[in-house]
Coordinates of C-alpha atoms in Angstrom, one line a residue:
Chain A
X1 CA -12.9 14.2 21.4
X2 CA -15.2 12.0 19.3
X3 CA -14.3 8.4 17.7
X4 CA -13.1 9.4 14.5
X5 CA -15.0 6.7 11.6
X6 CA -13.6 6.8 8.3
X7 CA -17.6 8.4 7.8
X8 CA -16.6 11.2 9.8
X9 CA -17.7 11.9 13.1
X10 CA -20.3 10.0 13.9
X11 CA -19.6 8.5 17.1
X12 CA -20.3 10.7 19.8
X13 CA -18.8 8.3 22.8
X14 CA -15.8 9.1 24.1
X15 CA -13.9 6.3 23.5
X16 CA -10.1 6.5 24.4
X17 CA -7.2 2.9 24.6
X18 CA -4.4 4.8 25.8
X19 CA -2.7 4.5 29.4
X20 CA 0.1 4.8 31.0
X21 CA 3.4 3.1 29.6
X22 CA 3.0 -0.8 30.3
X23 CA 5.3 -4.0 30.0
X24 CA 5.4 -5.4 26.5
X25 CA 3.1 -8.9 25.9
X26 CA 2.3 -9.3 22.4
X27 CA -1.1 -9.9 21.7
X28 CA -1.6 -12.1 18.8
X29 CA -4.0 -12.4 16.2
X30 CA -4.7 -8.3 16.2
X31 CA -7.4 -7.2 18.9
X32 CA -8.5 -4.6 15.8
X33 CA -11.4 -3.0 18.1
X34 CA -8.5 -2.2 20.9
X35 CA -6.2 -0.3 18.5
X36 CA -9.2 1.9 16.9
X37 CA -10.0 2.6 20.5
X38 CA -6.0 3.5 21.0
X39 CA -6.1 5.7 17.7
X40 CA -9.9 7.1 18.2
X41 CA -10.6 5.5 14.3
X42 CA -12.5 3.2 12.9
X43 CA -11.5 1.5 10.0
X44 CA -13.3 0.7 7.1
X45 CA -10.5 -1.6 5.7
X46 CA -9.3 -3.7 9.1
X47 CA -6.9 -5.8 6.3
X48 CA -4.7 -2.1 6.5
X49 CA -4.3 -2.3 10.4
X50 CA -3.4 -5.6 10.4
X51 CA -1.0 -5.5 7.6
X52 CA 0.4 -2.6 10.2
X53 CA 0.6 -4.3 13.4
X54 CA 2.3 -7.6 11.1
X55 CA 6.2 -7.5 11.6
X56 CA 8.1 -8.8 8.8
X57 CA 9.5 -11.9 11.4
X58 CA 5.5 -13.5 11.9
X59 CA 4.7 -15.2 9.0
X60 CA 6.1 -14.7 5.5
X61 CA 2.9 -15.5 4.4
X62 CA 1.3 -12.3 5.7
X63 CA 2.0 -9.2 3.9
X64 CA 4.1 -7.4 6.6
X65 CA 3.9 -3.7 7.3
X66 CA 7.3 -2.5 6.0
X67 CA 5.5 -0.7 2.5
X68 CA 2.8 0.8 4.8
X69 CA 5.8 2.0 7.0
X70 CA 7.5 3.3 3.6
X71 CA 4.0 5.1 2.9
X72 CA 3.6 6.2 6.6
X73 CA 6.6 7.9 6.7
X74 CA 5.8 10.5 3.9
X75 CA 2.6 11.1 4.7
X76 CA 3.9 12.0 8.9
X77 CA 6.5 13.9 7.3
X78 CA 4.0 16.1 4.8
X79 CA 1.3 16.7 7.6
X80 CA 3.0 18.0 9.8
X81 CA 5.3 19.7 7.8
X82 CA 2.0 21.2 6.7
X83 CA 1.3 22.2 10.5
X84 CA 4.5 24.2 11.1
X85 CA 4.4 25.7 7.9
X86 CA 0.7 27.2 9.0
X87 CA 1.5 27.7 12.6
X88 CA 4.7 29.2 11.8
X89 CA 4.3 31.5 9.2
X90 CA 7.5 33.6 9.9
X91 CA 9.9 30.5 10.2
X92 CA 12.9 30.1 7.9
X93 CA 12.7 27.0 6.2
X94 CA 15.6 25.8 8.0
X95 CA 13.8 26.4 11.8
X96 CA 11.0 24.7 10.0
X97 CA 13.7 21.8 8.8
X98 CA 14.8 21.6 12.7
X99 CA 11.1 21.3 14.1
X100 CA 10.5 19.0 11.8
X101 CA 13.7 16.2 12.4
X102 CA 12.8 16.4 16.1
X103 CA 9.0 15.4 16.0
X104 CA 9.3 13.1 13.3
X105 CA 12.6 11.1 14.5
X106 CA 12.8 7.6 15.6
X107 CA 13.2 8.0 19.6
X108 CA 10.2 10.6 19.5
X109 CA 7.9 8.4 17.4
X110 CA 9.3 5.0 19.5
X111 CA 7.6 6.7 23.0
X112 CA 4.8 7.3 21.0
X113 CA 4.1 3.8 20.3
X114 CA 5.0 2.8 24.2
X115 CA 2.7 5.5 25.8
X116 CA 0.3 4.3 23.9
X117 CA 1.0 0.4 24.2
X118 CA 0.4 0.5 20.2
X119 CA 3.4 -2.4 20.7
X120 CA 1.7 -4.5 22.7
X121 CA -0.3 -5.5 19.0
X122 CA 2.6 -6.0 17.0
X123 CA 2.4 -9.7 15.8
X124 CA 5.9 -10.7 15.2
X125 CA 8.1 -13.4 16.4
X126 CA 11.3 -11.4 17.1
X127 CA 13.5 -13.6 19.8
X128 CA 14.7 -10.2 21.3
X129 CA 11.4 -8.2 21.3
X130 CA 10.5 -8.2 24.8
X131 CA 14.1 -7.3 26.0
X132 CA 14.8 -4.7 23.8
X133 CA 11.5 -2.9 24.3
X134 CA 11.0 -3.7 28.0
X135 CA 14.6 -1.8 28.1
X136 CA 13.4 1.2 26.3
X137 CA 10.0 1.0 28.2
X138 CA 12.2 0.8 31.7
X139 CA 13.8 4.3 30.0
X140 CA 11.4 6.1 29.0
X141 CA 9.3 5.8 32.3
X142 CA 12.7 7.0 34.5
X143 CA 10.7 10.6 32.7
X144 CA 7.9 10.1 30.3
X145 CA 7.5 13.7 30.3
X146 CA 10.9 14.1 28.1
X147 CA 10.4 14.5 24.8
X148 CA 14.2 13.5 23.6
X149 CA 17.7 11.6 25.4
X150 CA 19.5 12.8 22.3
X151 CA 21.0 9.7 21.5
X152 CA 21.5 8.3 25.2
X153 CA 19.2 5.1 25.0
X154 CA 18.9 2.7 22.9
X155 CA 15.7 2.8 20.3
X156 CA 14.3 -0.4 18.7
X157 CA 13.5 0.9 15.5
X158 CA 10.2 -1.4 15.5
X159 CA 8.5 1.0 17.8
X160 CA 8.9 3.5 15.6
X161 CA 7.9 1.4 12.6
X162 CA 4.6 0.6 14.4
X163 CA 3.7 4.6 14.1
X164 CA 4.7 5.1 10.6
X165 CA 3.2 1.8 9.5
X166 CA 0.1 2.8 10.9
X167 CA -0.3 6.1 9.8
X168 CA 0.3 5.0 6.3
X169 CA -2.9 2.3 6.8
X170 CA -4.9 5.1 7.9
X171 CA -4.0 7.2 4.9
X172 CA -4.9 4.3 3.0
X173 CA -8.4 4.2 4.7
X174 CA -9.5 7.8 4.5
X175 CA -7.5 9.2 2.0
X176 CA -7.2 12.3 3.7
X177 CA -4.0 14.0 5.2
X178 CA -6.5 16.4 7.4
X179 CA -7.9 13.2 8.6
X180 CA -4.6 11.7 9.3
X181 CA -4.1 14.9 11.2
X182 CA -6.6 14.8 13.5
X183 CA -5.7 11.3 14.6
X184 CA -2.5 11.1 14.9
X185 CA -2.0 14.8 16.5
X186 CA -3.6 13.3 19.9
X187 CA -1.0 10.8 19.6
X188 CA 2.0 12.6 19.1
X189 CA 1.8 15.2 21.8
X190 CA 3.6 16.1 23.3
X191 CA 4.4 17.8 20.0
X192 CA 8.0 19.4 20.7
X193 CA 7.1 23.4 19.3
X194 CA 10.1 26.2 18.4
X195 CA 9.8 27.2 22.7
X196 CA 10.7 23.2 23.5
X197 CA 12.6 22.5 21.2
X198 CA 16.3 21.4 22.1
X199 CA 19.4 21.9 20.5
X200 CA 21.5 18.7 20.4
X201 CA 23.7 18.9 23.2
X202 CA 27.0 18.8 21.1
X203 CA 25.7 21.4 18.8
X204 CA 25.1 23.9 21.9
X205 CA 28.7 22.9 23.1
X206 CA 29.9 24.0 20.1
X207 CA 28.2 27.2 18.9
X208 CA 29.1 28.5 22.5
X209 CA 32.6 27.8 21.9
X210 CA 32.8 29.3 18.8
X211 CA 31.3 32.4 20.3
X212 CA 34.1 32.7 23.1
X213 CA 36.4 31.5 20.5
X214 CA 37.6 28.3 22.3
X215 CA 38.8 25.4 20.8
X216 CA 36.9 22.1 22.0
X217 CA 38.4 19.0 23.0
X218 CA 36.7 16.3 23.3
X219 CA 38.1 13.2 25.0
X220 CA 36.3 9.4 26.3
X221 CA 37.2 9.2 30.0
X222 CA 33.6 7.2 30.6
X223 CA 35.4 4.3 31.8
X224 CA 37.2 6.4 34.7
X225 CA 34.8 9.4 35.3
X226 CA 32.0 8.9 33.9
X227 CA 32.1 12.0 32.4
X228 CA 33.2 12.1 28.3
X229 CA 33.9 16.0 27.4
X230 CA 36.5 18.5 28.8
X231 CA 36.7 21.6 27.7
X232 CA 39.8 24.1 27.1
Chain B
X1 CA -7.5 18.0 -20.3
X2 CA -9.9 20.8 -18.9
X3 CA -8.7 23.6 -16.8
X4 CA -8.5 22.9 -13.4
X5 CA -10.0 25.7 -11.2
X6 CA -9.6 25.8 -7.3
X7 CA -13.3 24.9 -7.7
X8 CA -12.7 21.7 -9.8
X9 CA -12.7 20.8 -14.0
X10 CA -15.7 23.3 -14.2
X11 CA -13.8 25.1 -17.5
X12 CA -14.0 22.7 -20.5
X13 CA -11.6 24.9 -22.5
X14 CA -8.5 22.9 -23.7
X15 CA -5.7 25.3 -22.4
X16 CA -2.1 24.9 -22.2
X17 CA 0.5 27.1 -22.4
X18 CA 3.5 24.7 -22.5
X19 CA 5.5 24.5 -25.7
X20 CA 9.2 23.8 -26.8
X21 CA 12.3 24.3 -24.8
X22 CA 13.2 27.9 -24.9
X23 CA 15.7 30.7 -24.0
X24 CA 15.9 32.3 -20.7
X25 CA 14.4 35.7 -20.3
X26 CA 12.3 36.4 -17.0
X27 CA 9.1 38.0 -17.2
X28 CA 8.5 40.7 -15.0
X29 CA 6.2 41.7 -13.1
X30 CA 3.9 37.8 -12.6
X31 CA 2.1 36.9 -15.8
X32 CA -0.1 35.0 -13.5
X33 CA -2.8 34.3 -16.2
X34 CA 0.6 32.8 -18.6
X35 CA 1.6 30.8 -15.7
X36 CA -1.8 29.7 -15.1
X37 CA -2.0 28.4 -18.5
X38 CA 0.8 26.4 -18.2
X39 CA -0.7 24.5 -15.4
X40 CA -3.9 24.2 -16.3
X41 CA -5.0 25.5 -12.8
X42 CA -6.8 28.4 -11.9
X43 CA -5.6 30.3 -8.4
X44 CA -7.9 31.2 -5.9
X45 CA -5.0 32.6 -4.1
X46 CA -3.2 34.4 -6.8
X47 CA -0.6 36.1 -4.6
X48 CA 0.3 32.2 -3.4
X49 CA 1.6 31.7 -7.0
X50 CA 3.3 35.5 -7.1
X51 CA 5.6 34.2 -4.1
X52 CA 6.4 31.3 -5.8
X53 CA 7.9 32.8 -8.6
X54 CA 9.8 35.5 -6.3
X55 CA 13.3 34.6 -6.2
X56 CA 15.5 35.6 -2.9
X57 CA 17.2 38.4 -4.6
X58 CA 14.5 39.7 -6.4
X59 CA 13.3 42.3 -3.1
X60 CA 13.9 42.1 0.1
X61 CA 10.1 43.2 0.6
X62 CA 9.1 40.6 -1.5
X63 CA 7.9 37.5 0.5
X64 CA 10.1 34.6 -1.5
X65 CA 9.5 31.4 -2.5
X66 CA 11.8 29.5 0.1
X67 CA 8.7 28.9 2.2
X68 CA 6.4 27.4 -0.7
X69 CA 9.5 25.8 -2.0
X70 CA 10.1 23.9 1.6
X71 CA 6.5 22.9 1.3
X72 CA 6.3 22.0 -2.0
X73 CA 9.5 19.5 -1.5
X74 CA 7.1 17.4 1.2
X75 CA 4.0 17.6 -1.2
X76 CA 5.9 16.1 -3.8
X77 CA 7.3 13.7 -2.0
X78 CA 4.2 12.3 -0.5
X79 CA 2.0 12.6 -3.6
X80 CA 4.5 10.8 -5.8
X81 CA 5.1 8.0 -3.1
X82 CA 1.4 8.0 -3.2
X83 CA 1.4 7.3 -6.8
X84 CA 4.2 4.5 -6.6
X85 CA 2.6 2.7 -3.5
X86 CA -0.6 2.1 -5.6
X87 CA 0.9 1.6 -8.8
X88 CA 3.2 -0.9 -8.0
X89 CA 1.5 -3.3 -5.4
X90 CA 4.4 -5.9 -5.0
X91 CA 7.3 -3.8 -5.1
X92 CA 9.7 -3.3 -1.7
X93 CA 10.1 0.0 -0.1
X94 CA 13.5 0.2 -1.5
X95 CA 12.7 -0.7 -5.0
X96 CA 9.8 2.5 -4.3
X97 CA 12.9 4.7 -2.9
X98 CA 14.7 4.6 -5.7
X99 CA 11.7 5.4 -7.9
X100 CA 10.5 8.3 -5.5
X101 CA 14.4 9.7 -5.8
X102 CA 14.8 9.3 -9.4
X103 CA 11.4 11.4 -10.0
X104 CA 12.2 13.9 -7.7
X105 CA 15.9 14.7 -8.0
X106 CA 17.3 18.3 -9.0
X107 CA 18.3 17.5 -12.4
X108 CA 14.5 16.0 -13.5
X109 CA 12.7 19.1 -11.5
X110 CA 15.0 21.3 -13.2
X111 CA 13.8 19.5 -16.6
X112 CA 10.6 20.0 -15.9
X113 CA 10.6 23.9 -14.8
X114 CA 12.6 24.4 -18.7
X115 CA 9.9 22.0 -21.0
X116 CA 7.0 23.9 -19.6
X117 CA 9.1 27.3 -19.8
X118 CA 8.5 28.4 -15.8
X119 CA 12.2 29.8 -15.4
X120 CA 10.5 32.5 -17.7
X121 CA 8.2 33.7 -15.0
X122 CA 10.9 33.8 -12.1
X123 CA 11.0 37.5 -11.0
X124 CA 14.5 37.9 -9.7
X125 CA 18.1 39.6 -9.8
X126 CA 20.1 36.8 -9.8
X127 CA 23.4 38.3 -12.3
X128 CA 24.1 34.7 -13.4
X129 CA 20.3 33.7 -14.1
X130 CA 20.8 33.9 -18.2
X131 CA 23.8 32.5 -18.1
X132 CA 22.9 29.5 -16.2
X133 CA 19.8 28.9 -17.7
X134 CA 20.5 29.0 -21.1
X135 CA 23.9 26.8 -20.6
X136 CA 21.3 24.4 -18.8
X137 CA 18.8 24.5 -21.4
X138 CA 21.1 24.4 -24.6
X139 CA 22.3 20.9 -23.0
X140 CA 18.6 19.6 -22.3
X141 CA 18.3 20.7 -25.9
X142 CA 20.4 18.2 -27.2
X143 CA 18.4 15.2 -26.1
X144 CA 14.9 16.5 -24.3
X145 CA 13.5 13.1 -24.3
X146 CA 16.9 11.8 -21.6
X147 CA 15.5 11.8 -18.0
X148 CA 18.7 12.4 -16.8
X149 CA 22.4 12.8 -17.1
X150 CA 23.9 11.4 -14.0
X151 CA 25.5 14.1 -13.1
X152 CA 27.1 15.3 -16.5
X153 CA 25.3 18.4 -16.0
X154 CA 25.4 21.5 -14.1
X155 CA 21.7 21.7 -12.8
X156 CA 21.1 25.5 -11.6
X157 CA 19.0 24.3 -7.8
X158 CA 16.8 27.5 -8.7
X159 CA 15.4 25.9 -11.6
X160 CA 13.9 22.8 -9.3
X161 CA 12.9 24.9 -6.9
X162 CA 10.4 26.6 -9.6
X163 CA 8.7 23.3 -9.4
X164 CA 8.8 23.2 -5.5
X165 CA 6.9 26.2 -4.8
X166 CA 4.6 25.9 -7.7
X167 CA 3.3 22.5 -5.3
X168 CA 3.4 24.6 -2.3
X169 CA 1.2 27.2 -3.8
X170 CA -0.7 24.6 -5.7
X171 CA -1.6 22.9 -2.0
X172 CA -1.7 26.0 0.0
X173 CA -4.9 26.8 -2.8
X174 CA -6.3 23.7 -2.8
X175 CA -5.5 22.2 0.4
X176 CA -5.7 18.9 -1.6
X177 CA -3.2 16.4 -2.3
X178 CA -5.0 15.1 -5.1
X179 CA -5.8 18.0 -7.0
X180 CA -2.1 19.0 -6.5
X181 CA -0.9 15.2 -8.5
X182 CA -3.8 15.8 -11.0
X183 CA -2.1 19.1 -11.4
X184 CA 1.6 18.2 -11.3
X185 CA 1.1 14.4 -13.0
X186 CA 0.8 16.1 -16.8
X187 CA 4.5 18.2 -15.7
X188 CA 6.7 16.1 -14.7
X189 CA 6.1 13.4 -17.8
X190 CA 7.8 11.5 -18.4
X191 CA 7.9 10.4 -15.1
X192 CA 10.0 7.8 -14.7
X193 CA 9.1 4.2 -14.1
X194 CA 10.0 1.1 -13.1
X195 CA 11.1 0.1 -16.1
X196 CA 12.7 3.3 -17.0
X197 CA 14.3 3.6 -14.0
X198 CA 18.2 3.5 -14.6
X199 CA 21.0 2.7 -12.4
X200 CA 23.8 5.5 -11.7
X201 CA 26.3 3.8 -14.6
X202 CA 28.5 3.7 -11.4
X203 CA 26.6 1.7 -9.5
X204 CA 26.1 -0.8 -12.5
X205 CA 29.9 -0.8 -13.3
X206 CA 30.5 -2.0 -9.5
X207 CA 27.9 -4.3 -9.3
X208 CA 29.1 -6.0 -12.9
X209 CA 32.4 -5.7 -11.7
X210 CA 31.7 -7.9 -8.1
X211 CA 29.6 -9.9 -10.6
X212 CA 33.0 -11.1 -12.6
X213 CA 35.4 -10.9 -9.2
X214 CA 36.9 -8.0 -11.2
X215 CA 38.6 -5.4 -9.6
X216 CA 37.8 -2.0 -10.9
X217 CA 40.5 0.8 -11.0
X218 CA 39.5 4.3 -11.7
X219 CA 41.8 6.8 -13.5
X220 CA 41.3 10.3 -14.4
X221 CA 42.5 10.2 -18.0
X222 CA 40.1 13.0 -19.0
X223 CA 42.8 15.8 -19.9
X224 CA 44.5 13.1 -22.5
X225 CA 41.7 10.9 -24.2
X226 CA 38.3 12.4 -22.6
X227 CA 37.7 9.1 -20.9
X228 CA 37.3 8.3 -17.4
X229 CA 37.5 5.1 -16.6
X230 CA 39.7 2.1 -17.1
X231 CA 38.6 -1.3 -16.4
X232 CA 41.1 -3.8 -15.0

């Protein structure tokens, strides 16, 4: 795949950031040039990335990334609703709905940001940074290949900021949703399709006791078995 | 305003089919050249735009408009977003929420689909659809300018999801996200601003109420004096 310029494709070298899931040093000011390498872009506005990689806790005198997040967010939601609704074309809106929620939601888009070490840019002076994502990093790499823990670990919601911010500075750049597309696609896979995806737990615990009509109940016994749900 | 064609403003013919609020009675089969007119857009696709006026219970062989209409909700979503993120430079992503929300909410979608007269088109068999629609649009009637009622009304969902799938066929043609706003802009006036944009008289009632360390009671008194609320 070619370095994506906001020109189009001009670059013909293979130029590619991403490795494996690291430890989290902050790398302050930006390293712009590593991030485009990371994303495969090159911006023609490098003020947008760095407004994207600029937590709200730096400097109150840079303009954080929180309204680029606010922008981001849309635009991930819109193009890839946009890619089920093509790929899909027999899907219910509600399957859509479901395909949706689990590729755009925050523990998905948080493993995005630490395969790709996008948080190792984030220029931020949050006390609890490196513990909280050195945890999530220490989680994720237990099985990077899983694409959800259904609510088991604990997500700093900055991780997942990073993506959205950053995908809303792109769209700023190109002003194009197939562009936006093409980069962040790469990043996002494994992209969790109707064959992957997973009902929550719960839900499937549920529906299958409804089906053999038997009532659930549920009941904490972590503390002794480690176990929480019994079933009659 | 020219037409806009799937090609771009190459018709210089001022069109436009939208006129005063009127009653409900659906067209059917598709005047697709009427509906055309009332968006100022010409189809490429022009069975895109036949689905998106093909209610559930018009034919089970019918493709609906559920798909276009799940589309459609993301487009507008991201395209008005757009719009507020540019417009308003300063503002804070919640400040731009409640903007997005106020512009995209049943009741003002609904609004839109009865001033520009597209509940005419929907080919359906809904029993209830005159009924509904005409209660609807005798109380829009009353003040057309209001951008919304805050509930007061009973909003038929099928009359903003008109709107909906009109976007998702507007993008599935165009595959453009501005050519669908330059499109949709001129429909949804008057789009509601910031300094238009009205707080739930709920919402300002508490706040005015914490303001004065007053503690508000609510009482149903509606039957009796056809008011709701006493303040204490």
């Amino acid at each position: 795949m070619n370095l994506v310029s906001f020109e189009g494709n001009k670059d013909n070298t293979k130029i590619n950031g991403s490795g494996p899931v690291t430890s989290a040093e902050p790398v302050q000011p930006l390293d712009i040039e590593c991030v485009e390498k990371i994303l495969n872009y090159r911006f023609k506005n490098k003020s947008l990335l760095v407004q994207a990689f600029t937590d709200p806790s730096y400097d109150e005198k840079c303009v954080s990334y929180e309204r680029l997040e606010f922008l981001g967010d849309t635009i991930l939601s819109m193009v890839i609703t946009n890619e089920f609704y093509n790929l899909y074309p027999k899907e219910s809106p509600g399957s859509l709905t479901n395909l949706r929620a689990a590729n755009v939601d925050t523990e998905k888009l948080a493993r995005v940001a630490v395969k790709h070490n996008l948080h190792r840019y984030l220029r931020h002076k949050k006390p609890l940074f490196d513990d909280q994502v050195l945890e999530f990093v220490k989680a994720v790499k237990k099985d990077p290949t899983l694409p959800h823990s259904h609510g088991l670990l604990t997500v700093p919601k900055f991780l997942a900021d990073i993506v959205e911010s950053t995908i809303g500075a792109l769209f700023m750049d190109c002003n194009s949703t197939d562009t936006v597309w093409k980069v962040v696609k790469p990043l996002l896979e494994p992209i969790i399709h109707l064959d992957k995806l997973e009902k929550h737990p719960m839900t499937e615990l549920n529906e299958k006791c409804q089906k053999k009509k038997l009532t659930l109940t549920t009941k904490d016994t972590w503390e002794e078995t480690k176990n929480f749900f019994f079933l009659y």
